[in-house]
Structure formats: C-alpha cells, structure tokens
Coordinates of C-alpha atoms in Angstrom, one line a residue:
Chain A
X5 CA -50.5 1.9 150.0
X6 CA -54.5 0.9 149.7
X7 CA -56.1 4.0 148.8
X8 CA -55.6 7.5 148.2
X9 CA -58.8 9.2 148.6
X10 CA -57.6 13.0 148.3
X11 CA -57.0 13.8 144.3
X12 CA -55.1 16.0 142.8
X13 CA -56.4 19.6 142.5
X14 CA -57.5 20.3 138.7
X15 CA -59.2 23.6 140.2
X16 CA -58.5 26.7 139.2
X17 CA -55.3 28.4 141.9
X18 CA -55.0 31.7 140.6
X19 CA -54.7 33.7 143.8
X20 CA -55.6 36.7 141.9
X21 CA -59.2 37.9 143.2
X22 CA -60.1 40.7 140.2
X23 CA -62.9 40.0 138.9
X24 CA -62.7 40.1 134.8
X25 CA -66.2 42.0 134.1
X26 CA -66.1 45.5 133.0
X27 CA -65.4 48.4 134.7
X28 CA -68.3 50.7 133.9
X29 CA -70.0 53.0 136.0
X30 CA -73.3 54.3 135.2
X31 CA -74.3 56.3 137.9
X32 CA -76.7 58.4 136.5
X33 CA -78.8 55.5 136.6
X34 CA -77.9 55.2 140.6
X35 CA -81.6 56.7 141.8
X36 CA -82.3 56.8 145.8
X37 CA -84.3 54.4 145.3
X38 CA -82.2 52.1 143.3
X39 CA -78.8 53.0 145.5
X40 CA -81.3 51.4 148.6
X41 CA -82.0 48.0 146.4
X42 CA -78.9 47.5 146.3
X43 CA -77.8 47.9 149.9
X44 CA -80.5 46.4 150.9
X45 CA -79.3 43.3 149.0
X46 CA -77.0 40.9 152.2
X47 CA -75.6 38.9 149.5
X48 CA -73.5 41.5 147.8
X49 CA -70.1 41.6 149.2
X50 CA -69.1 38.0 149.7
X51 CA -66.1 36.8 148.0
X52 CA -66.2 33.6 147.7
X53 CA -69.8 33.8 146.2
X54 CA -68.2 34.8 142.8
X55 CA -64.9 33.4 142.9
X56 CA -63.2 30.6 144.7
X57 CA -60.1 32.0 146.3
X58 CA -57.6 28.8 146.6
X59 CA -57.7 29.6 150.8
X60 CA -61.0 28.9 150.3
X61 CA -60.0 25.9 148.4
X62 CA -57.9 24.8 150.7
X63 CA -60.1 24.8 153.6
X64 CA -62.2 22.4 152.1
X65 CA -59.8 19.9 151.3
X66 CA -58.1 19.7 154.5
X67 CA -61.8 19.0 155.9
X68 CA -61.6 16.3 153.3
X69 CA -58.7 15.0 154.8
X70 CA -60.6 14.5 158.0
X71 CA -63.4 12.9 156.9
X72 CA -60.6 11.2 154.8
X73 CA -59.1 9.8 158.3
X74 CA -62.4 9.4 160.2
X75 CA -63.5 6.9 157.2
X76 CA -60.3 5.2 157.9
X77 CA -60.9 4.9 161.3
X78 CA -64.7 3.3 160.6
X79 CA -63.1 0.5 158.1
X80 CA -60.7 0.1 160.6
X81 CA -57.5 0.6 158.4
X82 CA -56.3 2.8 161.1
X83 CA -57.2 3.3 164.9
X84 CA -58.2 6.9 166.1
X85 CA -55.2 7.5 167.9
X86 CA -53.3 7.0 164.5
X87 CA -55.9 9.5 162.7
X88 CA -55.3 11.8 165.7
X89 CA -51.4 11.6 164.9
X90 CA -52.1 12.0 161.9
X91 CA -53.8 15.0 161.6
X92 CA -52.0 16.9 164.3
X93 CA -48.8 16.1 161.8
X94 CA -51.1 18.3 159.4
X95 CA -51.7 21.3 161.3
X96 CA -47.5 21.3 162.9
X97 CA -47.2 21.5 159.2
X98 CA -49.8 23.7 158.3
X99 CA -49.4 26.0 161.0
X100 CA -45.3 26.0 160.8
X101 CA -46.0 27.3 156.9
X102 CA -48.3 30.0 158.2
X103 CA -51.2 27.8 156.0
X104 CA -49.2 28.2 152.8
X105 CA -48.5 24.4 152.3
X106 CA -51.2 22.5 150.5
X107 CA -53.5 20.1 151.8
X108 CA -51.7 16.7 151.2
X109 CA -52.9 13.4 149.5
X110 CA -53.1 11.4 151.8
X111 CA -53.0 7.4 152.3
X112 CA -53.0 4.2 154.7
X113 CA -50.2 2.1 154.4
X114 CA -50.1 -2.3 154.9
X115 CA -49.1 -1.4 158.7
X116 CA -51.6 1.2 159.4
X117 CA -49.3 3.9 158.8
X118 CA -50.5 7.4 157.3
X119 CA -48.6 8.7 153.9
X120 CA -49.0 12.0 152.9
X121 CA -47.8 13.5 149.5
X122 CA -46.9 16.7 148.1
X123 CA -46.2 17.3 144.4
X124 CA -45.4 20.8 142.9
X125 CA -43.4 21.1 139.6
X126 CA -40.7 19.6 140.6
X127 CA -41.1 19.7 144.4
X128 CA -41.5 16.0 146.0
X129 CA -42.5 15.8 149.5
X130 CA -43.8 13.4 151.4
X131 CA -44.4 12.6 155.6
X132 CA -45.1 9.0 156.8
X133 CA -46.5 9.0 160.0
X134 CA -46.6 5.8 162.9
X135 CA -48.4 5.0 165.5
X136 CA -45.9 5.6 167.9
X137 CA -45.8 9.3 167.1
X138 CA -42.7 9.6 164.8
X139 CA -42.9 11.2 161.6
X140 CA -40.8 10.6 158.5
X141 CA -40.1 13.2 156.2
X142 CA -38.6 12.8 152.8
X143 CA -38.2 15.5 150.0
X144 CA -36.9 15.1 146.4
X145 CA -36.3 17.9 143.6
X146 CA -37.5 16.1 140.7
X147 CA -34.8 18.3 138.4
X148 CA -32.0 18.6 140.9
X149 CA -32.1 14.8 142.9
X150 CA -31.6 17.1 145.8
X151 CA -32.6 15.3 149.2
X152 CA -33.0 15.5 152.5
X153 CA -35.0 13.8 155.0
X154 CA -35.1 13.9 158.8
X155 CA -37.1 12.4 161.8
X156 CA -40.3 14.5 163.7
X157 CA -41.9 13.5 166.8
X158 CA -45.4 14.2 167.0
X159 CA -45.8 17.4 169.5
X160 CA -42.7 18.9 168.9
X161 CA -42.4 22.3 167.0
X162 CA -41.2 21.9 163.2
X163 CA -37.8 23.1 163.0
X164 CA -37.1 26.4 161.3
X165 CA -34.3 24.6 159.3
X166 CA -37.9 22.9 158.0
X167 CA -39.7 25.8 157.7
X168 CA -36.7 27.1 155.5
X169 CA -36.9 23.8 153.3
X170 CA -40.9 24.4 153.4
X171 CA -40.5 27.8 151.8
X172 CA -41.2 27.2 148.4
X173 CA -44.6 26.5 149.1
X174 CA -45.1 30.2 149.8
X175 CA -45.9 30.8 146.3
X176 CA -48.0 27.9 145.8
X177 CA -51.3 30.2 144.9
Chain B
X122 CA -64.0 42.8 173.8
X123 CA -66.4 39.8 173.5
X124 CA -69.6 40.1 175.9
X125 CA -69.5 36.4 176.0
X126 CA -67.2 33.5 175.7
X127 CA -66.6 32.0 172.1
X128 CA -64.2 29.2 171.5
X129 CA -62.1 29.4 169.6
X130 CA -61.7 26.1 167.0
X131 CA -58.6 24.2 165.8
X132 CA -60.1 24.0 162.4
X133 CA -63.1 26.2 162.3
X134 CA -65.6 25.7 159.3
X135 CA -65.5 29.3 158.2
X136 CA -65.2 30.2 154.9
X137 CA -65.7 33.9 155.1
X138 CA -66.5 36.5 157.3
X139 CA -68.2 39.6 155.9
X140 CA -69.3 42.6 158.0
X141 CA -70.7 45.4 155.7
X142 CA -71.1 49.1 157.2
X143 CA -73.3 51.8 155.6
X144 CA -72.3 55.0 156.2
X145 CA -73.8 58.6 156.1
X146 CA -71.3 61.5 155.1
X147 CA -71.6 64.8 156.2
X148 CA -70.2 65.5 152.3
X149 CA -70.7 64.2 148.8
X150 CA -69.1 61.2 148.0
X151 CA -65.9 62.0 145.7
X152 CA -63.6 59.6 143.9
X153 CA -60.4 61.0 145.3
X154 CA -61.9 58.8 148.6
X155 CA -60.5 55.6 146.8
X156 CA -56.7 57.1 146.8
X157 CA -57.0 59.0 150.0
X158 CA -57.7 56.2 152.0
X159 CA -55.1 53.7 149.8
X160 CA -52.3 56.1 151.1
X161 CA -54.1 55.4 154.7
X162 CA -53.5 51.8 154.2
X163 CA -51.0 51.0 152.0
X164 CA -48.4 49.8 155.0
X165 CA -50.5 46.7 155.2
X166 CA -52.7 46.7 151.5
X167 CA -50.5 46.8 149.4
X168 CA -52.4 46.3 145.9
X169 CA -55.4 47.5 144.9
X170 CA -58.2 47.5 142.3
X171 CA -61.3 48.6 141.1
X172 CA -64.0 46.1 139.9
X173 CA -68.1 46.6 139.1
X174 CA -70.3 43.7 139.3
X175 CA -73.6 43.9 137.1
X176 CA -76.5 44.0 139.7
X177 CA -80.1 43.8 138.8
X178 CA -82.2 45.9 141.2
X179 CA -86.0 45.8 140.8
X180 CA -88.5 47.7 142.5
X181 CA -91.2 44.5 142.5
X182 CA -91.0 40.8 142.8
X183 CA -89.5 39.2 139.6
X184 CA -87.0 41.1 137.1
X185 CA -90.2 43.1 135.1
X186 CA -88.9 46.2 135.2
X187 CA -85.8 45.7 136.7
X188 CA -82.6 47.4 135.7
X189 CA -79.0 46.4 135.6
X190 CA -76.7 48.8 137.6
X191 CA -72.6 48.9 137.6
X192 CA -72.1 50.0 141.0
X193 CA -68.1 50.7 141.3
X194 CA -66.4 48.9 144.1
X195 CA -62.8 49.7 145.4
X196 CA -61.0 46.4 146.5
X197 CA -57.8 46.3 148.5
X198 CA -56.0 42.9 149.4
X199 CA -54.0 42.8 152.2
X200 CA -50.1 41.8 151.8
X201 CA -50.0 38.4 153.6
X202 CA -53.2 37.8 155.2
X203 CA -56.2 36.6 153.5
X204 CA -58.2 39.9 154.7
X205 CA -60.0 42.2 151.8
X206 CA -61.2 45.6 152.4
X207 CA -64.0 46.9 149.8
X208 CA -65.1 50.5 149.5
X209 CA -68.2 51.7 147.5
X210 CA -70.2 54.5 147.8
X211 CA -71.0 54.9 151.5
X212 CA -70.4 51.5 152.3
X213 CA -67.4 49.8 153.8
X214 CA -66.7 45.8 154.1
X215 CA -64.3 43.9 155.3
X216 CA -64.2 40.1 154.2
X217 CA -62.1 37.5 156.0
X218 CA -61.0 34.2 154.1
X219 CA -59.5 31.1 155.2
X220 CA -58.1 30.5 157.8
X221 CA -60.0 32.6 160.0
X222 CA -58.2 34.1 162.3
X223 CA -60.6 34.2 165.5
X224 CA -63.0 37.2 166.8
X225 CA -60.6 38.8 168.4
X226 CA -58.6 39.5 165.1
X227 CA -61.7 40.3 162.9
X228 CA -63.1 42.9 165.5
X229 CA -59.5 44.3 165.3
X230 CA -59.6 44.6 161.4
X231 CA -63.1 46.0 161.3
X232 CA -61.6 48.5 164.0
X233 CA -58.4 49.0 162.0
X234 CA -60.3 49.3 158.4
X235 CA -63.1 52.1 160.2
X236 CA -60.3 53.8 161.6
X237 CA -58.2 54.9 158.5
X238 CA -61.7 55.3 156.8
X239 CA -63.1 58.5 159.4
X240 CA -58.9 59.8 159.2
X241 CA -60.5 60.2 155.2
X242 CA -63.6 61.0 155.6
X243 CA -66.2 62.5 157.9
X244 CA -69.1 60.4 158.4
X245 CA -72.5 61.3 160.5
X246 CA -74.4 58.0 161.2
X247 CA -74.0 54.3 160.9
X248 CA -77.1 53.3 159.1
X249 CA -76.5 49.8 159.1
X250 CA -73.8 46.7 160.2
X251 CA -74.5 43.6 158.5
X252 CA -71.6 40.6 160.4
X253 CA -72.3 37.3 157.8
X254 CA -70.3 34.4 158.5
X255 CA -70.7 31.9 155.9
X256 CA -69.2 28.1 157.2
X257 CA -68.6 25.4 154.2
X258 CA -68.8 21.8 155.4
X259 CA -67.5 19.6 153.1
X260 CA -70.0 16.4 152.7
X261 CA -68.2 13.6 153.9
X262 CA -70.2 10.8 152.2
X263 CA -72.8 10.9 148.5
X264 CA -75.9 10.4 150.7
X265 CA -75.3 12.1 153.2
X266 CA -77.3 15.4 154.4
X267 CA -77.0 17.5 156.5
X268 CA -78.3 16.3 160.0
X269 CA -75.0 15.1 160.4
X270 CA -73.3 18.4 161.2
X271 CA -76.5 20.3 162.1
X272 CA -79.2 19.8 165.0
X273 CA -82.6 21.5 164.4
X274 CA -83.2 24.9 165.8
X275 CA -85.4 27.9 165.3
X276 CA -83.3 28.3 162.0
X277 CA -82.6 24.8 160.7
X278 CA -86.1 22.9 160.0
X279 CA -85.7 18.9 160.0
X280 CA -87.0 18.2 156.7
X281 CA -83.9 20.6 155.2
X282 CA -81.6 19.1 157.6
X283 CA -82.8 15.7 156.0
X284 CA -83.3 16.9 152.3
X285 CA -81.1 15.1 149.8
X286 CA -79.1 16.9 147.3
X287 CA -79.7 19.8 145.9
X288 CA -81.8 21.8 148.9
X289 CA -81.7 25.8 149.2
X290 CA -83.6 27.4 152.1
X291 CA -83.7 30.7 153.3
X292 CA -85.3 32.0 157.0
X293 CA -85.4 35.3 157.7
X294 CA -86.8 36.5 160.8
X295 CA -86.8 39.9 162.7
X296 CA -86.1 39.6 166.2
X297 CA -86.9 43.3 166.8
X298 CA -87.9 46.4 164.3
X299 CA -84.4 47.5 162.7
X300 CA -82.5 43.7 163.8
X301 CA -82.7 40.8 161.6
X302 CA -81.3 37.4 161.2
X303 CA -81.2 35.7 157.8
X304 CA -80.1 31.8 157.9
X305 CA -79.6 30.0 154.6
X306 CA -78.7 26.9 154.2
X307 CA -78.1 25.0 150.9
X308 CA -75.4 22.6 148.9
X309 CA -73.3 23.2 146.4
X310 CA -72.0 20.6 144.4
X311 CA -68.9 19.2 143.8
X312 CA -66.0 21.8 143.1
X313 CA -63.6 21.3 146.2
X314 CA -64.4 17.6 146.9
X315 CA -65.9 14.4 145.8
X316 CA -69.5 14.9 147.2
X317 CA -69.9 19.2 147.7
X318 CA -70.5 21.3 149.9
X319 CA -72.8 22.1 152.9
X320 CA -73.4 26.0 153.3
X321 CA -74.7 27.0 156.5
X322 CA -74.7 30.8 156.1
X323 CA -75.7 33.1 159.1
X324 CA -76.5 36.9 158.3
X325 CA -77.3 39.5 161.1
X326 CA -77.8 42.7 159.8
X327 CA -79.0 46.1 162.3
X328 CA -80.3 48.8 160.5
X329 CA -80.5 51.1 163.8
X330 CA -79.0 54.6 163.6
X331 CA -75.8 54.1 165.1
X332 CA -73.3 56.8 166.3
X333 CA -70.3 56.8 163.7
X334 CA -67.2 56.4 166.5
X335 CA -65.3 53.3 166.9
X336 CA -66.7 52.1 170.4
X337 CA -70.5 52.5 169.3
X338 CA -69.3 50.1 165.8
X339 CA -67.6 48.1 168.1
X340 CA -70.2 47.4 170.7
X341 CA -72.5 46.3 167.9
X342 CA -69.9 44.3 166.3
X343 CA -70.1 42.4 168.9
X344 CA -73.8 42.5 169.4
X345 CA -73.9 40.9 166.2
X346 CA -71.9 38.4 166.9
X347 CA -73.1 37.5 169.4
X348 CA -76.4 36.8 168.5
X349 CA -74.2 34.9 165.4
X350 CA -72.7 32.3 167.8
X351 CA -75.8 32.0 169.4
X352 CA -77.2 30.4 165.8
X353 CA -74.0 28.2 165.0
X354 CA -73.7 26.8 168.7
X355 CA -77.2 26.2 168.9
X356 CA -77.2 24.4 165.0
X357 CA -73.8 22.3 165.6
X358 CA -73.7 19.1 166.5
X359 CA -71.5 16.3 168.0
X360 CA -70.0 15.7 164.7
X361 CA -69.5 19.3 163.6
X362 CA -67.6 19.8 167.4
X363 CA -65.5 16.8 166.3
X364 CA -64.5 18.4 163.0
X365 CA -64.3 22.0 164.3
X366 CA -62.0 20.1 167.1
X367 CA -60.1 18.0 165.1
X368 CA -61.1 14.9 166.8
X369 CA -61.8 11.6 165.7
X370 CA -64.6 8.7 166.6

C-alpha cells in the first residue's frame, strides 16, 4: 500500500438535526414589518448552513475519493480504466446500502490495485479491486473473528446475501 | 413535469435543495397547525421537533437598531430519506440532503408536503417560492480555485473564479419585477476534507401572487428550476461534467 489519502472521520456524526438553542418565542415583538425582514431573508432555511448533517458529510468525502482516484491516475499509480473500476465498485456498494455505508479509505496497491477500508467498532471490511474487474471482499468482526469473504465482478448487482452482511452499516449516523 | 430536459448525474454535487413557500391564510395562524398537519404526515415523518433560531432583523443597513427575534419553526424528519419539512408561520420548506434524489422526486415532495398542508389549512395566495440549490465541491488540490469546476457566466466573474482562498461573492440580479436570481459563491475551509469546500449556491426566488393550488405551485416549481439549471449548466465545466459523471481523465 503507498498512500492512503482519505482519513479517518474525526467529525462530528450525530445524525440528530435539533438544533440546541432555546426555544423561546417572542412574538409580540413579531411586527409586519419585522415578520417581512425575516422572509425576506433567502438564507434562512438551509440546513446545512447551521449544522453538518453526516449525508452531507458524506457527500463530500466520496467526492474526495474521486479526486483521490483522478490524482492517482495523474501520478500514474493507476490507469483510468482502474480508477473507473474502482469507483463504480463504490457506487454498486453505495447504492446496494441505499447510501448508508461510509465513504471508504481508500489506497493504491504495488500492482496498481485499489484497497478500500472500512472500520466501525468492531466491523472490518475491506474490497480490493483489479484491473481486470474482480473485486475482493473480505470482512472481520474484530470481537467475534467472524469472516467471510467472496468474489464480485465489476457490473454485476451486489448480492442480497451482501446487502444482508452490509446491514450494520445502517446505523452508522 | 420538467419543461425541459435535465440530466440526471451519477454523483451530483448537491448538497441541499431548499424551496421555501410563503403562504397567505384565509385565517389566523394557530399552533394546533403544527399537530394537525403531524397527524397528516406522520406515515412517512415520523419524528418531530420544534426549534427557534435567533435572527437579527434590522430595518437599515448595519445592526443599529436591529432586533433579535425567536421566530418558532416546526421541523419534521422524514423516516428513511434524508428529506426535512419545516413549518413556520405562513411559510412552508422543504430541504433535501444528500443524495439528491433527482427533480422528479423533489417536485414530488414539494407536491406531497403542499398537499397535506391545504388538507390543514386553507390558504388564499402564494406570495412567494424561493427553489435554492446549494452544490458543495470539494477542492481537489491547496491552490486550487475555482475555475476548475466553473466557466465564467453572467453569474460567475473571472477574478472570483480565479481568487485564492478565502473569496465570498454575492450577485443578485432581477431578471423581471417580482423574479430574482441570487448566485453566491464562496469557500469554506476545511471541515469535510483536506483543502475545503467550493459553494456555488443558486437562489431563485418569485415573489408574484400565485394561485394557492397544486398545479399553479407546480408550474412555477418548475419555472424555477428551470431558470436554476440554466445557471449551473451554463457555470459547469469539463471537469465538474467529469465529477458529476463519475469519469476519470
């Protein structure tokens, strides 16, 4: 493995979206033309202005793992085919956990192969994707030293016996 | 539904849509509005809460004479998508997070939230739609700027597109009496990645008097959006396509 450029989150992945101000109302301060300031303010609504919801998050990092690839591809550790692969391995998995697995770390292997990691509590899970299209996965309960691992082919639909083994990544926010 | 034809994008750059309705009721506004229209939705919201954001409002330029307001706010999240629904005093919004789920599905959730909101209540005019669709491109590299994921247009000067760090710019333009577009683009820095954030947020807001039933929202829903794609696809270029594609040099 030469580099990992994709850290580990340190953010903050509380799903929760209250916001921990008070609840106070004044509204006998509310006049017309106060009540029109504020709707006339565009800015007031957004969510991810005041907090950053870990979809959010989430989004950003897997466009970090494209320009993670694309970089790659200019320092020719990989070709563009491979970072094609590679990131069409992503969104099978992405997509197959309705978006609720985590963008990977990610890494370039001695033979131009792609690694990509997943670590939660005691969850191990990792894909290591070749040129040729084939897809490795291995996972490892860190507490139990349960295993499993199986073969994917680039293109093909992930298995729901995957999707099942996937699941615990549905409470990852 | 769309007037014209919008692709849709592998791995779009979206990091929320907001479309903000202000409403006119033919009654006073009453609290019971919050529960009524909770029991309307509850099949698919299943949690919700209030929350009140201090706001300072002033009537001049500058904060002399300004006043902080508490204006309460009515959030439901929905059970498994990463859709919000907020409910103030005559004003509805609907936000969309990632992964954004394509027009088709957001004009069906502004639909959708209206919908349950007139079986509550009984309201006499749209007085404005505001559709705000905020893309976050990650920076890719520490110098980098912006002209690599943006072209210039009526919206996106050169000397921004080309600004180093830390650049905030906002254009606002009126492209008739009650129709506006407000474009701002800025950087944050780094909280999701090693270099920041590109913003590249698109507002279009109508403040026409608009007929309260669900085709007339609709039609300038889409109006809106319209003129929305219009600014992006205009703005992107080769190297946003490739990342809103999924492509690789």
């Amino acid at each position: 493995m030469t580099s990992v450029a994709l850290g580990e989150t340190v953010l903050d992945r509380d799903m929760s979206l209250s916001v921990t101000r008070p609840s106070v109302t004044k509204r006998s301060e509310l006049n017309s033309d106060l009540s029109r300031l504020i709707e006339a303010s565009p800015k007031q609504a957004a969510i991810s202005e005041t907090r950053m919801p870990v979809s959010v998050f989430e989004h950003e990092r897997a466009q970090g793992l494209h320009h993670y690839l694309e970089r790659a591809v200019k320092a020719k550790h990989i070709n563009a085919e491979m970072a094609s692969i590679a990131w069409r391995v992503w969104r099978a998995l992405s997509n197959a956990t309705l978006n609720k697995l985590p963008v990977p770390n990610a890494g370039v292997g001695p033979d131009g192969q792609i690694l990509y990691t997943w670590k939660q509590n005691e969850h191990h899970f990792e894909v290591e994707i070749f040129l040729n299209g084939i897809g490795e996965f291995f996972y490892l309960n860190l507490k139990t030293n349960e295993m499993w691992d199986c073969e994917y082919t680039v293109g093909d639909l992930i298995s729901e016996e995957i999707k099942a083994r996937l699941e615990f990544y549905g409470s990852h926010g | 539904m769309t007037r014209t034809n919008h692709p849709p994008y592998p791995s779009p750059s979206i990091r929320e849509v907001v479309c903000e309705i202000h409403f006119r009721l033919a009654d006073e506004w009453k609290a019971s509005i919050y529960s009524r229209y909770f029991e309307k939705i509850a099949d698919q919201f299943s949690n919700f809460e209030p929350f009140s954001t201090p706001t300072l409002v002033s009537a001049n330029a500058g904060t002399e004479g300004a006043t902080i307001i508490f204006p309460l706010v009515m959030r439901y999240q929905h059970s498994s998508r990463q859709l919000l629904l907020q409910l103030s005093e005559n004003r509805l919004v609907i936000n969309v997070l990632p992964v954004y789920p394509g027009w088709q599905q957001v004009i069906e959730d502004i639909r959708y939230a209206w919908g349950k909101l007139c079986e509550v209540v009984e309201p006499t005019s749209i007085e404005r739609i505001g559709l705000r669709y905020i893309n976050a491109i990650a920076r890719s590299a520490e110098s980098e700027t912006l002209s690599k994921w943006l072209k210039p247009n009526d919206y996106a000067p050169t000397a921004v597109l080309q600004a180093p760090k830390g650049f905030m710019v906002q254009v606002s333009k009126f492209i008739a009496e009650k129709d506006r577009i407000i474009v701002r683009l800025s950087d944050q820095s780094p909280s999701t990645n090693d270099y920041g954030t590109f913003i590249f947020d698109i507002d279009r807001i109508t403040e026409q008097n608009i007929n309260p039933d669900e085709n007339s929202l609709l039609e300038n829903a889409i109006r809106l959006h319209d003129d929305v794609w219009e600014v992006f696809s205009s703005a992107k270029s080769e190297d946003l396509e490739r990342l809103l594609q999924g492509e690789f040099l």
